[in-house]
Amino acid sequence: MRVLACIKRVPIPGAKIPLTDDGTAVDDERLGHTVSPHEECAVEEAVRLVEAHGGTSTVLTVGPPDAEEQLRAAVSTGVDQAVLVPTDGADWDPQRTAAAVVAAIGELEQADGPFDLVLFGNESADAGGFQVGIRVAVALGRPMVQGIKEVEVDGDTVRVSRPTGTTSEVYELPLPACLGVREGLNLPRYPTMRGRLVSRKATIAEVTVDGPAGGQSLVALESPPEQEVETEVLGSGPEAIERVISVLEDLKVLT
Amino acid sequence: MIVVFVETTAGDDGDVLAGPSRQALTLARSLDDDVVAVAVDDGEVDLDEVAEDAGRYGAVQLHGAWHDLLDRYGPESWAAALDGLVEELAPGVVLAAGTERGGEVLAHVAARRDLPLVANVTHAEADDAGWRLQRVRWGGSLFEHTRLEAERVLLTVQPHAVDAVEVVDPAAAELVEHDVELDDVVARTRVVEEVVTSTGVSLATAPVVVGGGRGVGSAEGFADLERLAGLLGGAVGCSRVATNNGWRPHRDQVGQTGTAIAPTIYIACGISGAIQHWAGAKSAKHVLAINTDAEANMVARADWAVVGDLHQVVPALVAAIEAR
């Protein structure tokens, strides 16, 4: 089977997210980069599905040329092919991103045949628009469910489930299908030494496509006001227990 | 007119309308007097009760969508039903709560019509040039101010960002029922089965959450946290370190990519408080941190702290509660 995982390069924030002087972007010059934990699981699932069923796995990103780093990281954990849709460096809005992904999938499928599964992270770590995967699926006319934490391919069907608090909803989608997956779907592997070597030499294919800008335009980013909390230290070690109990009683969680 | 897609709940306390939907209705009526709710009639919910509840939060009408295929949730079928009613009612704005279903359904509606969708909005206002919105990024660790121009404005409302407020003189919303038309193809994404995975207290709604992080050190180390949570009628949560080490299942993870919690008190044991964890914990009304490091981020954010080893403090607390 052919499985595609779509990822997005994002900075790794520390205790606080630094902003550029004009306040319109995260100042990521001193930050490392990665992909969302959801997308790490999408990449891992693509590799596992191909290990179990045969075929090829592909990873795709819409992003700046530096996103090659995240594509190579995916290759180092076993993905067969990597595709970059280069942007000008700016963060595209969800409609434009989705249109570019749809166009890129069109080109890749024209060349090598359809993808049975297209996997997305449930939402990106930074923008968190919760929609690019759904827009792509609707444009392709394929079924799509978000929030997936179990995937099982059986013939031309994929059985998936998503947790909803105390229950799990099960869906059975006909292939080809799209899924928005969540962290917890699997435990992503670390790259092997050989994987690292392969990824360094891997060819990153480029597909240059674009879509029209959507109606949403970013004005500025802002760190939420830090809630000034006066921390009351109840004590050190077990001597604090009595005061902890009176706190719990005051809150009526202990009666 | 503003249409609000509302979700219902099988809450034990008699609540019919889900909390985040009440919050969305409250935001809606701050923007427009003409607020109309839309709900899917799954055959189990009593729409008269939903209409009464929606009226308490300012909806003047409740439109119920009925079709054979709507009895179980499906993103495509529910979105097709909402899309049909939106076309009929022709509102300027459509809102849903930024929940799993609310966000998913509205994203499908947006995709079907190629309209922009702004997710997880915390503040909205219109001016001559269009809409000025504030939304969250990074799971709430950053605000984004954004402008939106669209022939129809689609927004999801960030849960817990707006307090649900009842109207002063409530009247039940007028119930209008619709038989909607659906294309059979939408049946492909309906829920085929619902499996009960946990009979305990749900992490998302637990009144007390006892969380464990790196400091817990092992899967066995969570036994004391389980006991404490049991005594307080709460649930156990954990940080990403604990799930990555296989100490806890991922469903226990609190944070940006895990569960968002909103308990009366979050008892955070051996958790340093990385920004991604705090994104899921900050709706806790109170925080008690138990940590050996008095300088940890979690301690700085806590209302109360016990500086010490959780392996001594938690068992002592359990023993003291049991001895009462």
XYZ file of C-alpha atoms in Angstrom, chain A residues 8 10-17 19 26 36-38 40 91 94-95 122-131 134-139 141-149 159 162-174 182-185 187 214-227 229-238 240-241 244-245 247-249 251 253-255, chain B residues 73-76 100-101 103-104 107-108 110-112 114-120 134-150 188-202 207-208 228 231-233 240 243-244 246 250-251 253 256-258 264-265 267 275-276 278 282 286 288 297 299-309 312-314 316-317 320-321 324:
194
model
C 4.889 20.717 9.573
C 7.659 24.001 14.117
C 10.026 25.504 16.687
C 10.609 23.828 20.048
C 9.644 26.423 22.649
C 11.237 26.617 26.063
C 9.489 27.882 29.179
C 8.234 30.880 27.190
C 7.686 31.436 23.464
C 8.430 36.714 19.645
C 7.808 33.408 16.845
C 4.122 18.032 16.414
C 3.968 14.818 18.505
C 0.802 13.964 16.543
C 5.647 11.997 14.715
C 3.288 30.614 7.322
C -5.049 26.862 6.228
C -6.885 27.239 2.890
C -4.780 16.162 14.460
C -3.595 19.776 14.586
C -0.274 21.533 14.136
C 1.663 22.340 17.308
C 1.938 26.044 16.556
C -1.032 27.403 14.553
C -3.493 24.724 15.658
C -6.073 25.416 12.944
C -7.649 21.919 13.145
C -8.629 21.960 9.460
C -10.184 17.932 6.538
C -9.932 20.458 3.695
C -7.610 18.134 1.776
C -9.903 15.128 2.296
C -13.007 17.042 1.195
C -11.202 18.343 -1.905
C -13.562 13.391 -2.018
C -12.109 10.917 0.484
C -13.449 9.975 3.933
C -11.704 11.591 6.900
C -11.941 11.293 10.662
C -9.927 13.285 13.205
C -8.590 12.321 16.642
C -7.501 8.788 15.721
C -5.487 6.698 18.167
C -10.780 0.376 11.036
C -10.860 7.649 18.700
C -11.234 8.079 22.430
C -13.952 10.361 23.812
C -13.299 10.456 27.545
C -14.621 7.160 28.876
C -15.496 5.525 25.542
C -13.930 4.933 22.175
C -15.701 5.536 18.865
C -14.922 3.024 16.141
C -15.113 3.934 12.450
C -14.619 1.801 9.346
C -13.576 3.836 6.342
C -13.255 2.551 2.784
C -3.182 11.853 17.713
C -0.161 11.272 19.875
C -0.569 7.916 21.621
C -1.386 6.114 18.345
C 5.407 5.095 20.261
C -7.704 32.442 2.244
C -9.586 35.130 4.122
C -7.616 35.014 7.339
C -4.637 37.316 7.881
C -2.459 37.447 10.963
C -2.026 40.852 12.596
C 0.103 40.098 15.652
C 1.005 37.499 18.226
C 0.893 38.153 21.936
C 1.996 36.269 25.006
C -0.935 35.916 27.368
C -0.489 37.969 30.533
C 1.319 35.792 33.072
C -1.064 35.266 35.910
C 0.472 33.680 41.395
C 1.607 34.077 44.944
C 2.711 30.559 45.798
C 2.180 29.654 49.411
C 4.669 27.026 50.538
C 2.805 24.731 52.895
C 5.971 23.119 54.197
C 8.738 20.714 53.416
C 8.047 17.020 53.118
C 5.436 15.141 55.183
C 3.103 19.832 55.390
C 0.334 17.214 55.402
C -2.535 20.200 52.701
C -5.572 18.565 54.281
C -6.568 23.218 51.798
C -8.461 20.185 50.444
C -11.191 20.691 53.038
C -11.985 23.482 48.550
C -12.854 18.118 47.649
C -12.304 16.363 50.983
C -15.202 16.182 53.393
C -22.174 10.605 15.028
C -20.328 11.016 11.748
C -18.315 14.077 10.782
C -19.550 14.058 7.189
C -13.508 17.427 19.044
C -16.921 17.235 17.350
C -14.271 21.682 15.502
C -14.498 18.690 13.200
C -14.098 22.338 9.516
C -16.064 20.040 7.202
C -15.810 25.248 5.856
C -14.164 22.782 3.488
C -17.427 22.030 1.639
C -14.250 26.731 0.734
C -14.872 29.330 3.442
C -12.215 30.370 5.940
C -12.531 28.936 9.456
C -10.870 30.497 12.470
C -10.429 27.935 15.229
C -10.310 28.403 18.987
C -8.291 36.821 18.986
C -7.518 33.108 19.001
C -5.101 30.760 20.697
C -1.991 29.134 19.285
C 0.258 26.564 20.912
C -2.679 25.131 22.843
C -3.250 28.478 24.559
C 0.343 29.474 25.268
C 0.156 32.275 22.692
C -2.627 34.601 21.491
C -3.008 35.475 17.829
C -4.763 38.644 16.676
C -6.144 38.040 13.257
C -8.343 39.727 10.669
C -10.954 37.872 8.741
C -12.807 38.774 5.577
C -15.406 36.285 4.466
C -18.941 6.044 5.268
C -17.678 8.045 8.275
C -20.413 7.162 10.766
C -19.471 5.611 14.095
C -19.931 1.832 13.721
C -19.357 0.921 17.341
C -18.824 2.611 20.673
C -16.612 0.781 23.162
C -16.472 1.591 26.865
C -12.786 2.006 27.689
C -12.883 3.255 31.249
C -15.497 3.179 33.953
C -13.612 5.523 36.244
C -13.773 9.288 36.490
C -13.013 11.005 33.173
C -13.049 17.529 40.049
C -9.596 16.508 41.280
C -4.795 9.586 46.520
C -9.728 8.975 48.084
C -10.524 12.375 46.553
C -12.914 11.091 43.860
C 4.553 13.482 28.450
C 3.780 8.320 28.691
C 6.990 8.300 26.660
C 5.585 3.749 29.177
C -1.371 8.046 26.642
C -5.017 8.682 27.574
C -1.524 12.565 29.435
C -1.336 20.371 24.501
C -1.355 17.009 22.712
C -3.168 15.168 25.497
C -11.128 22.285 41.236
C -7.592 21.318 42.190
C -2.191 18.135 42.468
C 4.797 24.935 28.487
C 3.155 22.072 26.567
C 0.741 23.708 31.283
C -4.071 25.924 33.106
C -6.231 25.722 41.880
C -0.921 22.269 44.454
C 7.907 26.179 36.776
C 5.807 25.474 41.721
C 5.858 29.069 40.446
C 2.415 28.570 38.881
C 0.936 26.808 41.901
C -1.283 28.350 44.577
C 0.279 26.024 47.123
C 3.480 24.002 47.164
C 4.989 21.286 49.247
C 8.732 21.194 48.748
C 9.757 17.600 49.143
C 9.929 14.125 47.699
C 7.304 10.548 51.048
C 4.650 13.259 50.820
C 1.985 11.360 48.848
C 1.880 10.366 54.145
C -1.067 12.289 52.733
C -3.519 10.892 56.952
C -6.721 10.948 54.876
C -9.531 10.478 59.461
